[in-house]
Amino acid sequence: GQNIDQPTEMTATEGAIVQINCTYQTSGFNGLFWYQQHAGEAPTFLSYNVLDGLEEKGRFSSFLSRSKGYSYLLLKELQMKDSASYLCAVLDSNYQLIWGAGTKLIIKP
Amino acid sequence: DTEVTQTPKHLVMGMTNKKSLKCEQHMGHRAMYWYKQKAKKPPELMFVYSYEKLSINESVPSRFSPECPNSSLLNLHLHALQPEDSALYLCASSQQRGGADTQYFGPGTRLTVL
């Protein structure tokens, strides 16, 4: 079966750094996406990794290790507006997105 | 521009009503998707259109009927829905299906079935 695991909820402090982990077991791999979703709104694209390593985009970075079936999203200099759910999704061998359940990130002042 | 638009934003309907959801994109994308999302759950794929042809139907009940009139538009026709169909309905598009292309989502339609 296909499985993507991420923590259900995390709490962090404004201005700090937080790392959201994602592990996956899928039939094939054509890349991993991170999306941000505020409550009641649509997911918005954050990052895409297909090769091992770190991709940096402003305050957000995403890391991938294909051999370990592991990725993380790193958020620096946290702001209150970063309070949202973060969804990890893997593109499988059929180029279909397999979604994790999402991690709800709560930012405290 | 990575904009996908959806109308209406909110929809309340009875179980005997017929209504339609609309989605539009002008990015030249050739793949369009309908997803259903319940609270605190990830999106569930319903349908995929590739080059205006239905390529995936994830065993969705026939009370949901998709239509792709042209490469920019995607509709979802609703008839005889059940209260458990209440959810956020998301439309997305990507350059094409079968590639590692990013899916861009519209703002969604919040559907309530009474």
Coordinates of N, CA and C in Angstrom, one line a residue:
Chain A
G1 N 0.8 -1.2 0.0 CA 0.0 0.0 0.0 C 0.8 1.2 0.0
Q2 N 0.2 2.4 -0.2 CA 0.9 3.6 -0.2 C 0.6 4.4 1.1
N3 N 1.7 5.0 1.6 CA 1.5 5.6 3.0 C 2.4 6.8 3.1
I4 N 1.9 7.9 3.6 CA 2.6 9.1 3.9 C 2.3 9.5 5.3
D5 N 3.4 9.7 6.1 CA 3.2 10.0 7.5 C 3.8 11.4 7.8
Q6 N 3.1 12.2 8.5 CA 3.5 13.4 9.0 C 2.9 13.7 10.4
P7 N 3.5 14.5 11.3 CA 2.9 14.7 12.6 C 1.6 15.4 12.4
T8 N 0.6 15.1 13.3 CA -0.7 15.7 13.2 C -0.7 17.2 13.5
E9 N 0.1 17.6 14.6 CA 0.1 19.0 15.0 C 1.5 19.3 15.6
M10 N 1.9 20.6 15.4 CA 3.1 21.1 16.0 C 2.9 22.5 16.5
T11 N 3.6 22.9 17.5 CA 3.5 24.2 18.0 C 4.9 24.8 18.1
A12 N 5.0 26.1 17.7 CA 6.3 26.8 17.7 C 6.0 28.3 18.1
T13 N 7.1 28.9 18.3 CA 7.0 30.3 18.8 C 7.4 31.3 17.6
E14 N 6.7 32.4 17.6 CA 7.0 33.4 16.6 C 8.5 33.8 16.6
G15 N 9.1 33.9 15.4 CA 10.5 34.2 15.3 C 11.4 33.0 15.4
A16 N 10.9 31.8 15.8 CA 11.7 30.6 15.9 C 11.8 29.8 14.5
I17 N 12.4 28.6 14.6 CA 12.5 27.7 13.4 C 11.7 26.5 13.8
V18 N 11.1 25.9 12.8 CA 10.4 24.6 13.0 C 10.6 23.7 11.8
Q19 N 10.7 22.4 12.0 CA 11.0 21.4 11.0 C 9.8 20.5 11.0
I20 N 9.1 20.3 9.9 CA 8.0 19.4 9.7 C 8.5 18.2 8.9
N21 N 8.4 17.0 9.5 CA 8.9 15.8 8.8 C 7.8 15.1 8.0
C22 N 8.2 14.4 7.0 CA 7.3 13.6 6.2 C 8.1 12.3 5.8
T23 N 7.5 11.2 6.1 CA 8.1 9.9 5.5 C 7.1 9.3 4.6
Y24 N 7.6 8.6 3.6 CA 6.7 8.0 2.6 C 7.1 6.6 2.2
Q25 N 6.1 5.9 1.8 CA 6.3 4.6 1.1 C 5.2 4.6 0.0
T26 N 5.7 4.7 -1.2 CA 4.7 4.8 -2.3 C 5.2 3.8 -3.5
S27 N 4.3 3.5 -4.4 CA 4.6 2.7 -5.5 C 5.2 3.7 -6.6
G28 N 6.5 3.8 -6.6 CA 7.2 4.7 -7.5 C 7.3 6.1 -6.9
F29 N 8.2 6.9 -7.4 CA 8.4 8.2 -6.9 C 8.8 9.1 -8.1
N30 N 8.0 10.2 -8.2 CA 8.3 11.2 -9.3 C 8.4 12.6 -8.7
G31 N 8.6 12.6 -7.4 CA 8.8 13.9 -6.8 C 7.9 14.1 -5.6
L32 N 8.3 15.0 -4.7 CA 7.5 15.3 -3.5 C 7.2 16.8 -3.4
F33 N 6.0 17.1 -3.1 CA 5.5 18.5 -3.0 C 5.2 18.8 -1.6
W34 N 5.4 20.1 -1.2 CA 4.8 20.6 0.0 C 3.9 21.7 -0.3
Y35 N 2.7 21.7 0.3 CA 1.7 22.7 0.1 C 1.3 23.3 1.5
Q36 N 1.0 24.6 1.5 CA 0.5 25.2 2.7 C -1.1 25.4 2.5
Q37 N -1.8 25.2 3.6 CA -3.3 25.4 3.5 C -3.8 26.1 4.8
H38 N -4.2 27.3 4.6 CA -4.9 28.0 5.7 C -6.3 27.4 5.8
A39 N -6.9 27.5 7.0 CA -8.2 26.9 7.3 C -9.2 27.5 6.3
G40 N -10.0 26.6 5.7 CA -11.0 27.0 4.8 C -10.6 27.5 3.5
E41 N -9.3 27.5 3.2 CA -8.8 28.0 1.9 C -8.1 26.8 1.1
A42 N -7.7 27.2 -0.1 CA -7.1 26.1 -1.0 C -5.7 25.9 -0.6
P43 N -5.1 24.8 -0.9 CA -3.7 24.6 -0.8 C -2.9 25.5 -1.7
T44 N -1.8 26.0 -1.3 CA -0.9 26.8 -2.1 C 0.5 26.1 -2.2
F45 N 1.0 26.1 -3.3 CA 2.3 25.4 -3.6 C 3.4 26.1 -2.9
L46 N 4.3 25.3 -2.2 CA 5.5 25.8 -1.5 C 6.7 25.3 -2.2
S47 N 6.8 24.0 -2.4 CA 8.1 23.5 -2.9 C 7.9 22.1 -3.6
Y48 N 8.9 21.8 -4.4 CA 9.0 20.5 -5.1 C 10.4 20.0 -5.1
N49 N 10.5 18.7 -4.6 CA 11.9 18.1 -4.6 C 11.8 16.8 -5.4
V50 N 12.7 16.5 -6.3 CA 12.8 15.2 -6.9 C 14.2 14.6 -6.8
L51 N 15.2 15.5 -6.6 CA 16.6 15.0 -6.3 C 16.9 15.2 -4.8
D52 N 17.8 14.4 -4.3 CA 18.2 14.5 -3.0 C 18.8 15.8 -2.7
G53 N 18.6 16.4 -1.5 CA 19.2 17.6 -1.1 C 18.2 18.6 -0.7
L54 N 18.7 19.8 -0.5 CA 18.0 20.9 0.1 C 17.7 22.0 -1.0
E55 N 16.4 22.4 -1.0 CA 16.0 23.4 -1.9 C 15.5 24.6 -1.0
E56 N 16.1 25.8 -1.2 CA 15.8 26.9 -0.3 C 15.1 28.0 -1.1
K57 N 14.0 28.5 -0.4 CA 13.2 29.5 -1.1 C 12.8 30.5 0.0
G58 N 13.6 31.5 0.2 CA 13.3 32.5 1.2 C 13.3 31.9 2.6
R59 N 12.2 32.1 3.4 CA 12.2 31.6 4.8 C 11.9 30.1 4.8
F60 N 11.5 29.5 3.6 CA 11.2 28.1 3.6 C 12.2 27.3 2.9
S61 N 12.5 26.1 3.4 CA 13.5 25.2 2.7 C 12.8 23.8 2.8
S62 N 13.1 23.0 1.8 CA 12.6 21.6 1.8 C 13.8 20.7 1.4
F63 N 13.8 19.6 2.2 CA 14.9 18.6 2.0 C 14.3 17.3 1.6
L64 N 15.1 16.5 0.8 CA 14.6 15.2 0.4 C 15.8 14.2 0.5
S65 N 15.5 13.0 1.0 CA 16.4 11.8 0.9 C 15.6 10.7 0.3
R66 N 15.8 10.4 -0.9 CA 15.0 9.3 -1.6 C 15.4 7.9 -1.0
S67 N 16.6 7.7 -0.6 CA 17.0 6.4 -0.1 C 16.3 6.1 1.3
K68 N 16.0 7.2 2.0 CA 15.3 7.0 3.3 C 13.8 7.3 3.2
G69 N 13.3 7.6 2.1 CA 11.9 7.9 2.0 C 11.5 9.0 2.9
Y70 N 12.2 10.1 2.9 CA 12.1 11.1 4.0 C 12.3 12.5 3.4
S71 N 11.4 13.4 3.9 CA 11.5 14.8 3.5 C 11.2 15.7 4.7
Y72 N 11.7 16.9 4.7 CA 11.3 17.8 5.8 C 11.1 19.2 5.1
L73 N 10.2 20.0 5.8 CA 10.0 21.4 5.4 C 10.5 22.2 6.6
L74 N 11.4 23.1 6.3 CA 12.0 23.9 7.4 C 11.5 25.4 7.2
L75 N 10.9 25.9 8.3 CA 10.4 27.3 8.3 C 11.2 28.1 9.3
K76 N 11.8 29.2 8.8 CA 12.6 30.0 9.6 C 11.9 31.3 9.9
E77 N 12.3 32.0 11.0 CA 11.8 33.3 11.3 C 10.2 33.3 11.3
L78 N 9.7 32.4 12.0 CA 8.3 32.1 12.0 C 7.5 33.4 12.2
Q79 N 6.4 33.5 11.5 CA 5.5 34.6 11.6 C 4.1 34.1 11.9
M80 N 3.2 34.9 12.6 CA 1.9 34.4 12.9 C 1.1 33.9 11.7
K81 N 1.4 34.5 10.6 CA 0.6 34.1 9.4 C 1.1 32.7 8.9
D82 N 2.1 32.2 9.4 CA 2.6 30.8 9.1 C 1.7 29.7 9.7
S83 N 0.8 30.2 10.6 CA -0.1 29.2 11.2 C -1.0 28.7 10.1
A84 N -0.9 27.4 9.9 CA -1.6 26.7 8.8 C -1.4 25.2 8.9
S85 N -2.0 24.5 8.0 CA -1.7 23.1 7.8 C -0.7 23.0 6.7
Y86 N 0.3 22.1 6.8 CA 1.3 21.8 5.8 C 1.1 20.4 5.3
L87 N 0.9 20.3 4.0 CA 0.6 19.0 3.4 C 1.8 18.5 2.6
C88 N 2.2 17.3 2.8 CA 3.2 16.6 2.1 C 2.5 15.7 1.0
A89 N 3.0 15.7 -0.2 CA 2.3 14.9 -1.2 C 3.4 14.3 -2.2
V90 N 3.3 13.0 -2.5 CA 4.2 12.4 -3.3 C 3.6 12.0 -4.7
L91 N 4.3 12.3 -5.8 CA 3.8 11.9 -7.1 C 4.3 10.5 -7.3
D92 N 3.3 9.6 -7.5 CA 3.7 8.2 -7.6 C 4.0 7.8 -9.0
S93 N 4.1 6.5 -9.3 CA 4.6 6.0 -10.6 C 3.5 6.3 -11.7
N94 N 2.3 6.5 -11.3 CA 1.2 6.9 -12.3 C 1.1 8.4 -12.3
Y95 N 2.0 9.2 -11.8 CA 1.9 10.6 -11.7 C 0.7 11.1 -11.0
Q96 N 0.3 10.3 -10.0 CA -0.9 10.7 -9.2 C -0.3 11.2 -7.9
L97 N -0.9 12.3 -7.3 CA -0.5 12.8 -6.0 C -1.1 12.0 -4.9
I98 N -0.2 11.5 -4.0 CA -0.6 10.8 -2.8 C -0.4 11.7 -1.7
W99 N -1.4 12.0 -0.9 CA -1.3 13.1 0.1 C -1.1 12.5 1.5
G100 N -0.3 13.2 2.3 CA -0.3 13.0 3.7 C -1.5 13.7 4.3
A101 N -1.8 13.4 5.6 CA -2.9 13.9 6.3 C -2.8 15.4 6.7
G102 N -1.5 15.9 6.6 CA -1.3 17.3 6.9 C -0.8 17.5 8.3
T103 N 0.0 18.5 8.6 CA 0.5 18.9 9.9 C -0.1 20.3 10.2
K104 N -0.8 20.4 11.3 CA -1.3 21.7 11.7 C -0.3 22.4 12.5
L105 N 0.2 23.5 12.0 CA 1.2 24.3 12.7 C 0.6 25.4 13.5
I106 N 0.8 25.5 14.8 CA 0.3 26.6 15.6 C 1.5 27.4 16.0
I107 N 1.4 28.7 15.7 CA 2.4 29.7 16.1 C 1.9 30.5 17.3
K108 N 2.8 30.5 18.3 CA 2.4 31.3 19.5 C 3.3 32.5 19.6
P109 N 2.7 33.7 20.1 CA 3.5 34.9 20.2 C 4.7 34.7 21.2
Chain B
D1 N 1.3 34.3 -13.9 CA 0.0 34.2 -13.2 C -0.3 32.8 -13.0
T2 N -0.6 32.4 -11.8 CA -0.9 31.0 -11.4 C -2.3 31.0 -10.8
E3 N -3.3 31.6 -11.5 CA -4.6 31.7 -10.9 C -5.6 30.8 -11.5
V4 N -6.3 30.1 -10.6 CA -7.4 29.2 -10.9 C -8.6 29.9 -10.2
T5 N -9.7 30.1 -10.9 CA -10.8 30.7 -10.3 C -12.0 29.7 -10.2
Q6 N -12.8 29.8 -9.1 CA -13.9 28.9 -8.9 C -15.1 29.7 -8.5
T7 N -16.3 29.3 -9.0 CA -17.5 29.9 -8.6 C -18.6 28.8 -8.4
P8 N -19.5 28.9 -7.5 CA -19.5 30.0 -6.5 C -18.5 29.7 -5.4
K9 N -18.4 30.6 -4.5 CA -17.5 30.4 -3.3 C -18.2 29.6 -2.3
H10 N -19.5 29.8 -2.1 CA -20.3 29.0 -1.2 C -21.6 28.5 -1.9
L11 N -22.1 27.3 -1.5 CA -23.3 26.8 -2.2 C -24.0 26.0 -1.1
V12 N -25.3 26.3 -0.9 CA -26.2 25.5 -0.1 C -27.2 24.9 -1.0
M13 N -27.4 23.6 -0.9 CA -28.4 23.0 -1.8 C -29.2 21.9 -1.1
G14 N -30.4 21.7 -1.5 CA -31.2 20.5 -1.0 C -30.9 19.3 -1.7
M15 N -31.3 18.2 -1.2 CA -31.0 16.9 -1.8 C -31.6 16.7 -3.2
T16 N -32.7 17.5 -3.5 CA -33.3 17.3 -4.8 C -32.9 18.3 -5.8
N17 N -32.0 19.2 -5.4 CA -31.6 20.3 -6.3 C -30.6 19.8 -7.4
K18 N -30.5 20.6 -8.5 CA -29.4 20.4 -9.4 C -28.6 21.7 -9.5
K19 N -27.3 21.6 -9.3 CA -26.4 22.8 -9.3 C -25.1 22.4 -10.1
S20 N -24.4 23.5 -10.4 CA -23.1 23.2 -11.0 C -22.0 24.1 -10.4
L21 N -20.8 23.5 -10.3 CA -19.6 24.3 -9.9 C -18.8 24.6 -11.1
K22 N -18.2 25.7 -11.1 CA -17.4 26.1 -12.3 C -15.9 26.4 -11.9
C23 N -15.0 26.1 -12.8 CA -13.6 26.4 -12.6 C -13.0 26.9 -13.9
E24 N -12.1 27.8 -13.8 CA -11.5 28.4 -15.0 C -10.0 28.7 -14.7
Q25 N -9.2 28.4 -15.7 CA -7.8 28.8 -15.7 C -7.4 29.3 -17.1
H26 N -6.5 30.3 -17.1 CA -6.0 30.8 -18.3 C -4.5 30.8 -18.4
M27 N -3.9 29.7 -17.8 CA -2.5 29.5 -17.8 C -2.0 28.6 -19.0
G28 N -3.0 28.1 -19.8 CA -2.7 27.2 -20.9 C -2.4 25.8 -20.4
H29 N -2.9 25.5 -19.2 CA -2.7 24.1 -18.6 C -3.6 23.2 -19.4
R30 N -3.1 21.9 -19.6 CA -3.9 21.0 -20.3 C -4.5 19.9 -19.4
A31 N -4.2 19.9 -18.1 CA -4.7 19.0 -17.2 C -5.5 19.7 -16.1
M32 N -6.7 19.2 -15.8 CA -7.5 19.9 -14.8 C -8.1 18.8 -13.9
Y33 N -8.3 19.1 -12.6 CA -8.7 18.2 -11.6 C -9.8 18.7 -10.7
W34 N -10.6 17.7 -10.3 CA -11.6 18.0 -9.2 C -11.2 17.2 -8.0
Y35 N -11.1 17.9 -6.8 CA -10.9 17.2 -5.6 C -12.0 17.5 -4.6
K36 N -12.2 16.6 -3.7 CA -13.1 16.9 -2.6 C -12.3 16.8 -1.3
Q37 N -12.6 17.8 -0.4 CA -11.8 17.8 0.9 C -12.8 18.0 2.0
K38 N -12.7 17.1 3.0 CA -13.4 17.2 4.2 C -12.5 17.9 5.2
A39 N -13.1 18.4 6.3 CA -12.4 19.1 7.3 C -11.3 18.2 7.9
K40 N -10.1 18.8 8.0 CA -9.0 18.2 8.7 C -8.5 16.9 7.9
K41 N -8.9 16.8 6.7 CA -8.4 15.7 5.8 C -7.7 16.2 4.6
P42 N -6.8 15.4 4.0 CA -6.2 15.9 2.7 C -7.2 15.9 1.6
P43 N -6.9 16.5 0.5 CA -7.8 16.5 -0.7 C -7.9 15.0 -1.2
E44 N -9.1 14.7 -1.7 CA -9.3 13.4 -2.3 C -9.6 13.6 -3.8
L45 N -8.8 12.9 -4.6 CA -9.0 13.1 -6.1 C -10.3 12.5 -6.5
M46 N -11.1 13.3 -7.4 CA -12.3 12.8 -7.9 C -12.2 12.5 -9.4
F47 N -11.8 13.5 -10.2 CA -11.7 13.4 -11.6 C -10.4 14.1 -12.1
V48 N -9.9 13.6 -13.2 CA -8.8 14.3 -13.9 C -9.2 14.4 -15.4
Y49 N -9.0 15.6 -16.0 CA -9.2 15.8 -17.4 C -7.8 16.1 -18.0
S50 N -7.5 15.4 -19.1 CA -6.2 15.7 -19.8 C -6.6 16.0 -21.2
Y51 N -6.2 17.1 -21.7 CA -6.5 17.6 -23.1 C -8.0 17.4 -23.3
E52 N -8.8 17.9 -22.3 CA -10.3 18.0 -22.4 C -10.9 16.6 -22.4
K53 N -10.2 15.5 -22.2 CA -10.8 14.2 -22.1 C -10.7 13.7 -20.7
L54 N -11.7 13.0 -20.2 CA -11.7 12.4 -18.9 C -10.7 11.3 -18.9
S55 N -9.7 11.4 -18.0 CA -8.7 10.3 -18.0 C -8.7 9.6 -16.7
I56 N -9.3 10.1 -15.6 CA -9.4 9.4 -14.4 C -10.7 9.8 -13.7
N57 N -11.4 8.7 -13.3 CA -12.6 8.8 -12.5 C -12.4 7.9 -11.3
E58 N -12.2 8.5 -10.1 CA -11.9 7.7 -9.0 C -13.1 7.1 -8.3
S59 N -13.9 6.3 -9.1 CA -15.1 5.6 -8.6 C -16.0 6.6 -7.9
V60 N -16.2 7.7 -8.5 CA -17.1 8.7 -7.9 C -18.5 8.4 -8.2
P61 N -19.5 8.6 -7.3 CA -20.9 8.3 -7.6 C -21.4 9.1 -8.7
S62 N -22.4 8.6 -9.4 CA -22.9 9.3 -10.6 C -23.7 10.6 -10.4
R63 N -23.9 10.8 -9.1 CA -24.6 12.1 -8.8 C -23.6 13.3 -9.0
F64 N -22.3 13.0 -9.2 CA -21.3 14.0 -9.6 C -21.0 13.7 -11.0
S65 N -21.1 14.8 -11.9 CA -20.9 14.6 -13.3 C -20.0 15.7 -13.8
P66 N -18.8 15.4 -14.2 CA -17.8 16.4 -14.6 C -18.0 16.7 -16.1
E67 N -17.6 17.9 -16.5 CA -17.7 18.3 -17.9 C -16.5 19.3 -18.2
C68 N -15.9 19.1 -19.3 CA -14.8 20.0 -19.7 C -15.1 20.6 -21.1
P69 N -15.8 21.8 -21.1 CA -16.3 22.3 -22.4 C -15.2 22.8 -23.3
N70 N -14.1 23.3 -22.7 CA -12.9 23.6 -23.5 C -11.7 23.6 -22.6
S71 N -10.5 24.0 -23.1 CA -9.3 23.8 -22.4 C -9.1 24.7 -21.1
S72 N -10.0 25.7 -21.0 CA -9.9 26.6 -19.9 C -10.9 26.4 -18.8
L73 N -12.0 25.6 -19.1 CA -13.1 25.5 -18.2 C -13.3 24.1 -17.8
L74 N -13.8 24.0 -16.6 CA -14.1 22.7 -16.0 C -15.4 22.9 -15.1
N75 N -16.4 22.0 -15.3 CA -17.6 22.1 -14.5 C -17.8 20.8 -13.8
L76 N -18.5 20.9 -12.7 CA -18.9 19.8 -11.9 C -20.4 19.9 -11.7
H77 N -21.2 19.0 -12.3 CA -22.6 19.1 -12.2 C -23.1 18.2 -11.0
L78 N -24.0 18.7 -10.2 CA -24.4 18.0 -9.0 C -25.9 17.8 -9.0
H79 N -26.2 16.6 -8.7 CA -27.7 16.2 -8.7 C -27.9 15.1 -7.6
A80 N -29.0 15.4 -6.8 CA -29.4 14.4 -5.8 C -28.3 14.1 -4.9
L81 N -27.7 15.1 -4.4 CA -26.6 14.9 -3.4 C -27.1 14.5 -2.0
Q82 N -26.2 14.0 -1.2 CA -26.5 13.5 0.1 C -25.8 14.5 1.1
P83 N -26.3 14.6 2.3 CA -25.6 15.5 3.3 C -24.1 15.1 3.5
E84 N -23.7 13.9 3.3 CA -22.3 13.5 3.5 C -21.5 14.1 2.4
D85 N -22.1 14.6 1.3 CA -21.3 15.2 0.2 C -20.9 16.6 0.6
S86 N -21.3 17.1 1.7 CA -20.9 18.5 2.1 C -19.4 18.5 2.3
A87 N -18.7 19.4 1.7 CA -17.3 19.5 1.7 C -16.8 20.7 1.0
L88 N -15.5 20.9 1.0 CA -14.8 21.9 0.1 C -14.5 21.2 -1.2
Y89 N -14.9 21.7 -2.3 CA -14.6 21.2 -3.6 C -13.6 22.1 -4.3
L90 N -12.4 21.4 -4.6 CA -11.3 22.1 -5.1 C -11.1 21.8 -6.6
C91 N -10.8 22.8 -7.3 CA -10.3 22.6 -8.7 C -8.8 22.9 -8.8
A92 N -8.1 22.1 -9.6 CA -6.7 22.4 -9.8 C -6.3 22.2 -11.2
S93 N -5.2 22.8 -11.6 CA -4.7 22.6 -13.0 C -3.2 22.4 -13.0
S94 N -2.7 21.8 -14.0 CA -1.3 21.6 -14.2 C -1.0 21.6 -15.7
Q95 N 0.3 21.9 -16.0 CA 0.7 21.9 -17.4 C 0.2 20.8 -18.2
Q96 N 0.4 19.6 -17.7 CA -0.1 18.4 -18.3 C -0.2 17.3 -17.3
R97 N -0.9 16.2 -17.7 CA -0.9 15.1 -16.8 C 0.2 14.1 -17.2
G98 N 0.7 13.4 -16.3 CA 1.8 12.4 -16.7 C 3.2 13.0 -16.6
G99 N 3.2 14.2 -16.0 CA 4.6 14.8 -15.8 C 4.6 15.3 -14.4
A100 N 5.8 15.7 -14.0 CA 6.0 16.2 -12.6 C 5.6 17.7 -12.5
D101 N 4.5 18.0 -13.0 CA 4.1 19.4 -13.0 C 3.3 19.8 -11.7
T102 N 3.5 21.0 -11.3 CA 2.8 21.4 -10.1 C 1.4 21.6 -10.3
Q103 N 0.6 21.2 -9.4 CA -0.9 21.5 -9.5 C -1.2 22.8 -8.7
Y104 N -1.9 23.7 -9.4 CA -2.3 24.9 -8.8 C -3.8 24.9 -8.5
F105 N -4.1 25.2 -7.3 CA -5.5 25.1 -6.8 C -6.3 26.4 -6.9
G106 N -7.6 26.3 -7.2 CA -8.5 27.4 -7.0 C -8.9 27.5 -5.6
P107 N -9.6 28.6 -5.2 CA -10.0 28.9 -3.8 C -11.0 27.9 -3.3
G108 N -11.7 27.1 -4.1 CA -12.6 26.1 -3.7 C -14.1 26.7 -3.6
T109 N -15.0 25.7 -3.6 CA -16.4 26.0 -3.3 C -16.8 25.2 -2.1
R110 N -17.3 26.0 -1.1 CA -17.7 25.3 0.1 C -19.2 24.9 -0.1
L111 N -19.4 23.6 -0.1 CA -20.8 23.0 -0.4 C -21.4 22.5 0.8
T112 N -22.7 22.9 1.0 CA -23.4 22.3 2.1 C -24.7 21.7 1.6
V113 N -24.9 20.5 1.8 CA -26.1 19.8 1.4 C -27.1 19.5 2.6
L114 N -28.3 20.1 2.4 CA -29.2 20.0 3.5 C -30.2 18.8 3.4

